[in-house]
Tab-separated table of C-alpha atoms and ligand atoms in Angstrom:
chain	number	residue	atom	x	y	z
A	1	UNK	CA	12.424	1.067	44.173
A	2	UNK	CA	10.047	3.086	41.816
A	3	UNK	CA	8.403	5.941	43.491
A	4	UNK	CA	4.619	5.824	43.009
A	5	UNK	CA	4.879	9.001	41.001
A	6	UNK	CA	7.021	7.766	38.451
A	7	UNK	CA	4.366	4.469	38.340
A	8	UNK	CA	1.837	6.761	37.899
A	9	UNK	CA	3.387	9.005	35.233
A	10	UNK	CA	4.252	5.788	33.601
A	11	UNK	CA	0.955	4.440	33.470
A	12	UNK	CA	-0.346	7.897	32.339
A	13	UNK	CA	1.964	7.804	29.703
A	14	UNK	CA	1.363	4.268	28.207
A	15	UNK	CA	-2.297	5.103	28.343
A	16	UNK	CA	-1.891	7.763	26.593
A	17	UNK	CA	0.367	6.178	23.574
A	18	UNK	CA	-2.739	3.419	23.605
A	19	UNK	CA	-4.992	5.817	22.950
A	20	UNK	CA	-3.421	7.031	19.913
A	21	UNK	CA	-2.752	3.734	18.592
A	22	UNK	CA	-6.015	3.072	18.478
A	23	UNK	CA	-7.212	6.324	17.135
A	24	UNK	CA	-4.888	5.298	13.909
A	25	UNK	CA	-6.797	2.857	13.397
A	26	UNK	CA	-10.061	4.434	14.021
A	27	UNK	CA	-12.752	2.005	12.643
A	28	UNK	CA	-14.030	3.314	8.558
A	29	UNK	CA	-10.886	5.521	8.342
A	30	UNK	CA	-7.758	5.174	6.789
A	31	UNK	CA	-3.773	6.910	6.828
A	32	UNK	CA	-2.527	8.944	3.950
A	33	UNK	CA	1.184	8.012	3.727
A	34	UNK	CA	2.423	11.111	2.046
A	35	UNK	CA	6.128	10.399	3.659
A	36	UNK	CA	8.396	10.517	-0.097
A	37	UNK	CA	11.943	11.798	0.837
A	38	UNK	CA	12.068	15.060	-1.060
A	39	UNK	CA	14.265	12.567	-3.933
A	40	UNK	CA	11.415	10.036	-4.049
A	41	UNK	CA	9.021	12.735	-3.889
A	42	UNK	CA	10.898	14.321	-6.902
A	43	UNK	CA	11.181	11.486	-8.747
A	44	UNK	CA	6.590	10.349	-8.617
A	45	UNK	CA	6.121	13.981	-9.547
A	46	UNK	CA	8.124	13.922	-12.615
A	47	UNK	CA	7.197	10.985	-14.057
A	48	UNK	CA	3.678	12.262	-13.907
A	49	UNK	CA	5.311	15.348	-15.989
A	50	UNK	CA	5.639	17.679	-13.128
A	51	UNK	CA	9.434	19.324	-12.566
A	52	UNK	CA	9.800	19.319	-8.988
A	53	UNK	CA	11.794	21.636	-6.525
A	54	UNK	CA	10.996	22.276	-2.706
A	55	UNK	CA	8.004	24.782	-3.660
A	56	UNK	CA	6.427	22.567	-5.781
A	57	UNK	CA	6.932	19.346	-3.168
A	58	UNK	CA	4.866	21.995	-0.944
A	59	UNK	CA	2.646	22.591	-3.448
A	60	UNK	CA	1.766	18.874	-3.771
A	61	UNK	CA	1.653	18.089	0.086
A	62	UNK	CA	-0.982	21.210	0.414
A	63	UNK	CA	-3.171	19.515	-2.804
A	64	UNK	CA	-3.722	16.369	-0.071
A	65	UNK	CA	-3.397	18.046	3.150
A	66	UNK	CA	-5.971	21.269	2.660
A	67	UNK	CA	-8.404	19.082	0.745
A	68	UNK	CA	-11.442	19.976	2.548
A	69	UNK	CA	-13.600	16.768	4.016
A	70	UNK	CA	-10.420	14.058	4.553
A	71	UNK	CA	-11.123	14.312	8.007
A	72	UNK	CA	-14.219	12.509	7.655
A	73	UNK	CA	-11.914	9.091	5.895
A	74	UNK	CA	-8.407	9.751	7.827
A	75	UNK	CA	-7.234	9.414	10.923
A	76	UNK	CA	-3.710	10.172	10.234
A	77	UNK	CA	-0.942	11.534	7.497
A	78	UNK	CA	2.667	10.320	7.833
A	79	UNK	CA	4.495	13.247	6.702
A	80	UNK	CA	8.400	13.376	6.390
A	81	UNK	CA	10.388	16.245	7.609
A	82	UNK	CA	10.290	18.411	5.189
A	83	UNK	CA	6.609	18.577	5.088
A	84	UNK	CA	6.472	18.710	8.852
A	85	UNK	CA	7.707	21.607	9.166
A	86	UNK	CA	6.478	23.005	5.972
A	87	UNK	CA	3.971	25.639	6.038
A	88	UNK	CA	0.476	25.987	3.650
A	89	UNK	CA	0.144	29.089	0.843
A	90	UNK	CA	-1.322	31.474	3.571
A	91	UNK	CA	1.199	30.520	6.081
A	92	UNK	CA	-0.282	28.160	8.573
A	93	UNK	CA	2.085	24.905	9.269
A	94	UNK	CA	0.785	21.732	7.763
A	95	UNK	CA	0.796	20.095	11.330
A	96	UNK	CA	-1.322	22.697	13.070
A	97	UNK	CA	-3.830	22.142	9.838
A	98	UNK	CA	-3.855	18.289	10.673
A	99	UNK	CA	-4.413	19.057	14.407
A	100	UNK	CA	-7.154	21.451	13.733
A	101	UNK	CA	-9.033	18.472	11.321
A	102	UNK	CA	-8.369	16.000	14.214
A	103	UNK	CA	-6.144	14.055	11.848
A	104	UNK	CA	-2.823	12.689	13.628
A	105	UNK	CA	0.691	13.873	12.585
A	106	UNK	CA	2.545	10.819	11.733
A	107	UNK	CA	6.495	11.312	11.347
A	108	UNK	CA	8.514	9.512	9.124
A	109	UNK	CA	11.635	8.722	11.310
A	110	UNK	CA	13.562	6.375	8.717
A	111	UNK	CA	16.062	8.035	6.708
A	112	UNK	CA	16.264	5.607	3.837
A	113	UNK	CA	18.199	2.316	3.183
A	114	UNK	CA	21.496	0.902	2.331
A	115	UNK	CA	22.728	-1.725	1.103
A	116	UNK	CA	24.216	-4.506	3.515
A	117	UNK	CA	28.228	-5.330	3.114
A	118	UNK	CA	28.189	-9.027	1.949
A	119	UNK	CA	24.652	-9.345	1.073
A	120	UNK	CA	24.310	-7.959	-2.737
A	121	UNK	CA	20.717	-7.111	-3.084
A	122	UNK	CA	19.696	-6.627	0.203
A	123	UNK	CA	18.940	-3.366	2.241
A	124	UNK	CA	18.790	-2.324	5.867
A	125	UNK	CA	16.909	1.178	6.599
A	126	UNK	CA	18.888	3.773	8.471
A	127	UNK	CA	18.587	6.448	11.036
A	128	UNK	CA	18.808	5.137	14.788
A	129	UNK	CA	21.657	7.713	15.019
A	130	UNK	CA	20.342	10.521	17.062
A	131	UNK	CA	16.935	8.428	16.992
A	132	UNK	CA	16.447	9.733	20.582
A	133	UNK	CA	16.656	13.440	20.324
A	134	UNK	CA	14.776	13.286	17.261
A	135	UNK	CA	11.719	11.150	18.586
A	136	UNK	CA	11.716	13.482	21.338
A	137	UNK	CA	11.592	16.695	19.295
A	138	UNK	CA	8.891	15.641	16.865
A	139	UNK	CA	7.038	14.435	19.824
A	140	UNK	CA	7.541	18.135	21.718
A	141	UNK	CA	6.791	19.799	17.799
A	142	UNK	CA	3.393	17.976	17.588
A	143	UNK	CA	4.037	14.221	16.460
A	144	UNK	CA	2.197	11.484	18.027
A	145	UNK	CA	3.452	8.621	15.967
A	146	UNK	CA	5.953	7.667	13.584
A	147	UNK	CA	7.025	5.459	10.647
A	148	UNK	CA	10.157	3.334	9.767
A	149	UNK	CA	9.926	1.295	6.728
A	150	UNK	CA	12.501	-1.826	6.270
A	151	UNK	CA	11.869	-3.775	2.846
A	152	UNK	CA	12.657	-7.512	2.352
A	153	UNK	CA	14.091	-8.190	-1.259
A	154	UNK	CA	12.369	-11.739	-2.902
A	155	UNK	CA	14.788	-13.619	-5.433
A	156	UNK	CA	17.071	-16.306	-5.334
A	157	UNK	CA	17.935	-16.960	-2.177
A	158	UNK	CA	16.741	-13.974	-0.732
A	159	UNK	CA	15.906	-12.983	1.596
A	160	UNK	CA	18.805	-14.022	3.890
A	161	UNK	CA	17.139	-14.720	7.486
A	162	UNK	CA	20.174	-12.472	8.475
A	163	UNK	CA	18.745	-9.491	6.700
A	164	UNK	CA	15.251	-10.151	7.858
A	165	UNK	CA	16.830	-10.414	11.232
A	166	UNK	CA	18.802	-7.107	11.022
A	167	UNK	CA	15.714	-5.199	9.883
A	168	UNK	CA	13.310	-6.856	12.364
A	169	UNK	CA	16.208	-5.292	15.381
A	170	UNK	CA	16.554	-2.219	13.988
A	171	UNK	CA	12.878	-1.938	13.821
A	172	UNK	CA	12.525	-3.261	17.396
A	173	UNK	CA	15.661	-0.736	18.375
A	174	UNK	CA	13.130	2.450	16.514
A	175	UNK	CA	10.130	1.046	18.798
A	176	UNK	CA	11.294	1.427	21.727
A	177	UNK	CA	12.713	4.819	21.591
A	178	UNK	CA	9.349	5.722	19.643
A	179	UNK	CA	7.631	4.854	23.188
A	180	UNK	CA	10.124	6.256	25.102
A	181	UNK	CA	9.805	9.743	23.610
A	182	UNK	CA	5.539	9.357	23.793
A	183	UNK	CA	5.214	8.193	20.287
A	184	UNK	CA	3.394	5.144	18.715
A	185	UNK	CA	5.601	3.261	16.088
A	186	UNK	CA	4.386	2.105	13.158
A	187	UNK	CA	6.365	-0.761	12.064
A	188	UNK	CA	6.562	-0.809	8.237
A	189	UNK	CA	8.289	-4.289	6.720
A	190	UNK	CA	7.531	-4.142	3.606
A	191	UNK	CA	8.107	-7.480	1.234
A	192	UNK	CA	8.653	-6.170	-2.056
A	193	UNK	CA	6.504	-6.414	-4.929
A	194	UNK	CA	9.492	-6.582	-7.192
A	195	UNK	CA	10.420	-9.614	-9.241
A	196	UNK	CA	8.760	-13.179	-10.949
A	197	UNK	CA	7.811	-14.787	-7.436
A	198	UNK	CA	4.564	-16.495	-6.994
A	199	UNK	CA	2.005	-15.643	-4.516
A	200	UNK	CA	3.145	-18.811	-2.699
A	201	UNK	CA	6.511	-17.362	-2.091
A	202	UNK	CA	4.951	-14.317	-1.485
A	203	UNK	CA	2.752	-15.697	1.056
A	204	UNK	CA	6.296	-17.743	3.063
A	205	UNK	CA	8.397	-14.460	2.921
A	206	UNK	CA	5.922	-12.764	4.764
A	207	UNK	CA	5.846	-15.087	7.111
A	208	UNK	CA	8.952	-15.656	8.307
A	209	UNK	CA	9.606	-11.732	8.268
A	210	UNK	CA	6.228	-11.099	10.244
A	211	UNK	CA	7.628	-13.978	12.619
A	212	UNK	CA	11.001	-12.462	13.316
A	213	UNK	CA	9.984	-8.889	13.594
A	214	UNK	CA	7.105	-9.914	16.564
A	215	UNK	CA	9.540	-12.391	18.255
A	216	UNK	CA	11.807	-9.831	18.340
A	217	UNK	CA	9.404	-6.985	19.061
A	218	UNK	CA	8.633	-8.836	22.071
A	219	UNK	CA	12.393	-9.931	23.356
A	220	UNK	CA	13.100	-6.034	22.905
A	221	UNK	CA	10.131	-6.037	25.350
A	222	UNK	CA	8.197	-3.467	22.987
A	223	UNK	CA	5.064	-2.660	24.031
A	224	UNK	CA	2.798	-4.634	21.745
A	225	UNK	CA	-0.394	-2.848	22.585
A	226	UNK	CA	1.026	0.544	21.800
A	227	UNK	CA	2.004	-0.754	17.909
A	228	UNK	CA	0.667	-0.839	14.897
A	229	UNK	CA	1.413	-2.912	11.789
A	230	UNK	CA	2.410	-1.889	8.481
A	231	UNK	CA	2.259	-4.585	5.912
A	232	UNK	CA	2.554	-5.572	2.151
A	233	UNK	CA	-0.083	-7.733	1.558
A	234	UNK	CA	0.434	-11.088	0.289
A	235	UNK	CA	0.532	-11.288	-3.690
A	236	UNK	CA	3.005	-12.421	-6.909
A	237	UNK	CA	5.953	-10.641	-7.850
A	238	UNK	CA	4.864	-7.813	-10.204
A	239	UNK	CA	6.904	-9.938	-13.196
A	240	UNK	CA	5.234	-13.440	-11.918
A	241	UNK	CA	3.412	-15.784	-15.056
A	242	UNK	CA	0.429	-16.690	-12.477
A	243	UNK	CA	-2.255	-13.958	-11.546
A	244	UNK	CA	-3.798	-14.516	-8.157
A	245	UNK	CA	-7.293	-13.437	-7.550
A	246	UNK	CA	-8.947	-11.400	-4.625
A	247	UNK	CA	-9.617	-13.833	-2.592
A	248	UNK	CA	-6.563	-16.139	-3.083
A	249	UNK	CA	-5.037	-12.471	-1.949
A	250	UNK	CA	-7.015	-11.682	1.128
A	251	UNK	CA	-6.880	-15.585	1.786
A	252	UNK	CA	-2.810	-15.570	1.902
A	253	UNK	CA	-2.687	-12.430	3.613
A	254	UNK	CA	-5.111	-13.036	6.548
A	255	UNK	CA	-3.255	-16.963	7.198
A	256	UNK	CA	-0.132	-14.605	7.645
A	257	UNK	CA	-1.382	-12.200	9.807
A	258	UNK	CA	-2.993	-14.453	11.900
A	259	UNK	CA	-0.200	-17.031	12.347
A	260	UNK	CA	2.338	-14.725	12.678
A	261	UNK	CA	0.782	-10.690	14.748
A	262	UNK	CA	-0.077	-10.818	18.329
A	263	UNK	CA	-3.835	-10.070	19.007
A	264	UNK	CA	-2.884	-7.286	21.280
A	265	UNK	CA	-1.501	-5.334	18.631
A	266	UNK	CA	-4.435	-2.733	18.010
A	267	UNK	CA	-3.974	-2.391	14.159
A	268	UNK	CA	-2.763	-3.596	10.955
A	269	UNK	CA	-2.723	-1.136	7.951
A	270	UNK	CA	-1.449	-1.883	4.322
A	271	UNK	CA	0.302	-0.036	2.119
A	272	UNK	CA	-0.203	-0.523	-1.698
A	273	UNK	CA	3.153	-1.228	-2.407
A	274	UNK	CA	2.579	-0.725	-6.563
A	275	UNK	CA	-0.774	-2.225	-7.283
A	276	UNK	CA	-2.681	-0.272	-9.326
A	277	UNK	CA	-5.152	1.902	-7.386
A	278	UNK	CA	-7.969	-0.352	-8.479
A	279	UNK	CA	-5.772	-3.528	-7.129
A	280	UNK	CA	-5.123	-2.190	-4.363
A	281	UNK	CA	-8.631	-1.014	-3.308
A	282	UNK	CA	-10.440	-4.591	-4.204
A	283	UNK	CA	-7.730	-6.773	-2.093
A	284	UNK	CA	-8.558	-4.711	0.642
A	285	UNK	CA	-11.873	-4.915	0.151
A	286	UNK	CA	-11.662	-8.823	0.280
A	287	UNK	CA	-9.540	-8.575	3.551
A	288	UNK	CA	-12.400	-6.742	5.466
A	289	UNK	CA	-15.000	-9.132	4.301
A	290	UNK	CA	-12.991	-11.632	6.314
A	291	UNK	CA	-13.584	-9.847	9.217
A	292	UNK	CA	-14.398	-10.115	12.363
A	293	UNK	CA	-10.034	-10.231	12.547
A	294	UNK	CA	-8.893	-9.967	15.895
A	295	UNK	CA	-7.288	-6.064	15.207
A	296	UNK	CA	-8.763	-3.442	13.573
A	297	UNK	CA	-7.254	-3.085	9.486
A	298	UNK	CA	-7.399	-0.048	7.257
A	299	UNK	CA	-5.244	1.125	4.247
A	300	UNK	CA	-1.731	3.753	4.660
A	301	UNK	CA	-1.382	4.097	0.746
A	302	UNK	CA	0.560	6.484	-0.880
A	303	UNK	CA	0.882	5.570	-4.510
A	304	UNK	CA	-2.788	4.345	-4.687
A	305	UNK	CA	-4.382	7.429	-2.976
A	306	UNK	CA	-2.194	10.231	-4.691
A	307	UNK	CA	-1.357	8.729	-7.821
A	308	UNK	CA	-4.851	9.327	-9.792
A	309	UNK	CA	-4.458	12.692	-8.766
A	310	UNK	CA	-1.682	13.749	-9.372
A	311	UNK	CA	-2.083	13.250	-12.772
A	312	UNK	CA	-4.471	15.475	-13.227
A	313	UNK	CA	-2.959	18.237	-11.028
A	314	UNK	CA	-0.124	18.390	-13.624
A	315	UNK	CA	1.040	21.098	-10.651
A	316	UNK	CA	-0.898	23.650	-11.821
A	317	UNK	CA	-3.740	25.771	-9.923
A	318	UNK	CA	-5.974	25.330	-11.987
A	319	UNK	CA	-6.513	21.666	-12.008
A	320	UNK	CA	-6.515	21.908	-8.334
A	321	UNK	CA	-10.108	21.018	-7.699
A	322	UNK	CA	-10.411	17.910	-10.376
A	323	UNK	CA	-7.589	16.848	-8.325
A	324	UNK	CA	-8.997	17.313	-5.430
A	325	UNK	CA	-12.016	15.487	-6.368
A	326	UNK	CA	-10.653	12.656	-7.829
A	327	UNK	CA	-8.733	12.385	-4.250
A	328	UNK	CA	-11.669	12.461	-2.165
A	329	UNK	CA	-13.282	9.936	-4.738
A	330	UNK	CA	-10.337	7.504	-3.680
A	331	UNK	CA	-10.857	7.823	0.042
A	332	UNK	CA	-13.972	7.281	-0.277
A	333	UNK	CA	-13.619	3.858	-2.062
A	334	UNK	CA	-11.037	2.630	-0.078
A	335	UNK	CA	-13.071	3.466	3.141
A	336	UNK	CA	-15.629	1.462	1.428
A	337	UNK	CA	-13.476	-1.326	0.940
A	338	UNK	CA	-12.078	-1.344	4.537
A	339	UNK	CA	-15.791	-2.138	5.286
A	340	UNK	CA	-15.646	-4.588	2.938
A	341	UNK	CA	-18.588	-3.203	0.982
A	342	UNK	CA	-16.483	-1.598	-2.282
A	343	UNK	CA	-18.186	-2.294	-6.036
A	344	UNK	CA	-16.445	-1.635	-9.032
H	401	13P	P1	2.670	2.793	-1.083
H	401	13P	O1	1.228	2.735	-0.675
H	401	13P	O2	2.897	3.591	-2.336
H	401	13P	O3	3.321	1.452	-1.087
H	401	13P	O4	3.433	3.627	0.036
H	401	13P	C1	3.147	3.367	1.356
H	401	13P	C2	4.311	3.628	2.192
H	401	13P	O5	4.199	4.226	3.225
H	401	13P	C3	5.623	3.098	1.805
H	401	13P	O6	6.532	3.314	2.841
């Protein structure tokens, strides 16, 4: 038998990870996702021009994080490693910065993807290997949630349900010792934009993924209430003939959600997944308007929130503010939009 203490710290516990949930989702805020690997992160900042090395990837997390204000449009910033435990100029660690704003430190426990033996094309994500000890050490360092990010490949024949089904277990398998160490997963399947699909396709894909990952959320006997969502939103292949509009967009998207995520999940947030900025902001927008959804939705963008400015950073101090400014700029717009009240 259970002793009452244990039900009790139990209880405390699982309140506890609610609580944060739904602080990530904190109604007219939104997540910056600034959670490259230090090769991804490389690779955005020079084809904006900027040579990178570890400096200058600390350099570009501090242009984000010690922006002052994004504690009035974020609730969280899902950092990877690195930046974790990466320090700003005068010496203060990023996290205790975040903590100090209110903003939560979200970890980025993935550690990448791989292709799957016998299924050309398609990718699991990585990292349940010491997934325990790590959960629990970003959780003792400061963490309250965390990020894993599976992608489903569209083209011929893909995705194999297998694949879907591997990701969805593994992601299950990362929940569960997310709640276990006192951290709230985010679960991140994202269906690529990649490739000449139509919004149609778009729009089944997600579907059946979305369908897996919650029955399986649920036979891993995850704790729905104390995870959130991460989601592509439904749209054509970047190389597809036929444009979709807005609200064809926030049409697709919302049948998905609601056929396929539980209502007592507290929160669904997007990423951009390589829309344009602009894209990106006005799908959202037309999402919200279909409100009132039964879970809160906000944006987790990286590319759309950092790409504008970083382009005008160029990594150099003296661009700092304009780049600053044109970052608060897109907060602000997307927090307009997750009201549904953004204009062009
Ligand atoms: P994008 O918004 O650039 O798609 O990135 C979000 C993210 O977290 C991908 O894992």
């Amino acid at each position: 038998m259970i002793s009452q203490t244990k039900i009790d710290m139990i209880n405390l516990m699982n309140n506890a990870l609610y609580a944060v949930a739904k602080q990530i989702v904190t109604p007219h805020k939104g997540i910056l996702a600034s959670d490259e690997r230090p090769s991804a992160a490389d690779k955005n900042l020079e084809k904006a021009g900027i040579p990178s090395n570890e400096e200058i990837r600390r350099k570009y997390r501090e242009l984000f994080i010690n922006t002052p204000g994004i504690e009035q449009y974020l609730s969280g910033i899902i950092m990877h490693e690195e930046t974790f435990y990466q320090s700003d100029s005068t010496g203060k660690l990023f996290r205790n910065i975040l903590k100090e704003k209110n903003i939560i430190s979200i970890i980025k426990l993935d550690e990448g993807l791989e292709e799957l033996p016998n299924f050309p094309g398609e990718k699991i994500s990585i990292g349940l290997d010491n997934l325990k000890k790590r959960a629990e050490k970003f959780y003792e360092d400061g963490a309250k949630a965390a990020k894993w990010r599976s992608v489903i490949k569209i083209g011929n024949d893909l995705p194999s349900p297998e694949v879907v089904h591997a990701n969805s277990i593994i992601l299950s398998t990362y929940a569960l010792f997310c709640q276990q160490a006192g951290l709230v997963p985010i679960v991140e399947p994202e269906v690529l934009i990649d490739g000449d699909h139509t919004i149609q396709k778009s729009e089944e894909v997600t579907n059946k993924t979305l369908k897996d990952v919650f029955g399986t959320l649920k036979r891993y006997k995850v704790d729905l209430k104390a995870v959130v969502l991460k989601t592509s939103m439904v749209i054509p292949g970047n190389k597809c003939q036929v444009m979709a509009s807005p609200e064809e967009i926030a049409d697709a998207t919302v049948r998905v959600l609601q056929a396929t995520v539980p209502e007592e999940v507290p929160g669904i947030v997007f990423l951009s997944g390589g829309q344009s900025s602009e894209d990106a902001t006005i799908n959202l927008n037309f999402i919200a308007k279909k409100e009132p959804l039964p879970w809160e939705i906000t944006f987790s963008y990286l590319r759309a929130l950092e790409a504008p400015a970083i382009q005008v950073w160029q990594g150099k101090d003296e661009n700092i503010q304009k780049a600053r400014n044109i970052f608060m700029t897109r907060l602000r717009e997307c927090v307009l939009a997750d009201s549904g009240i953004y204009q062009k």
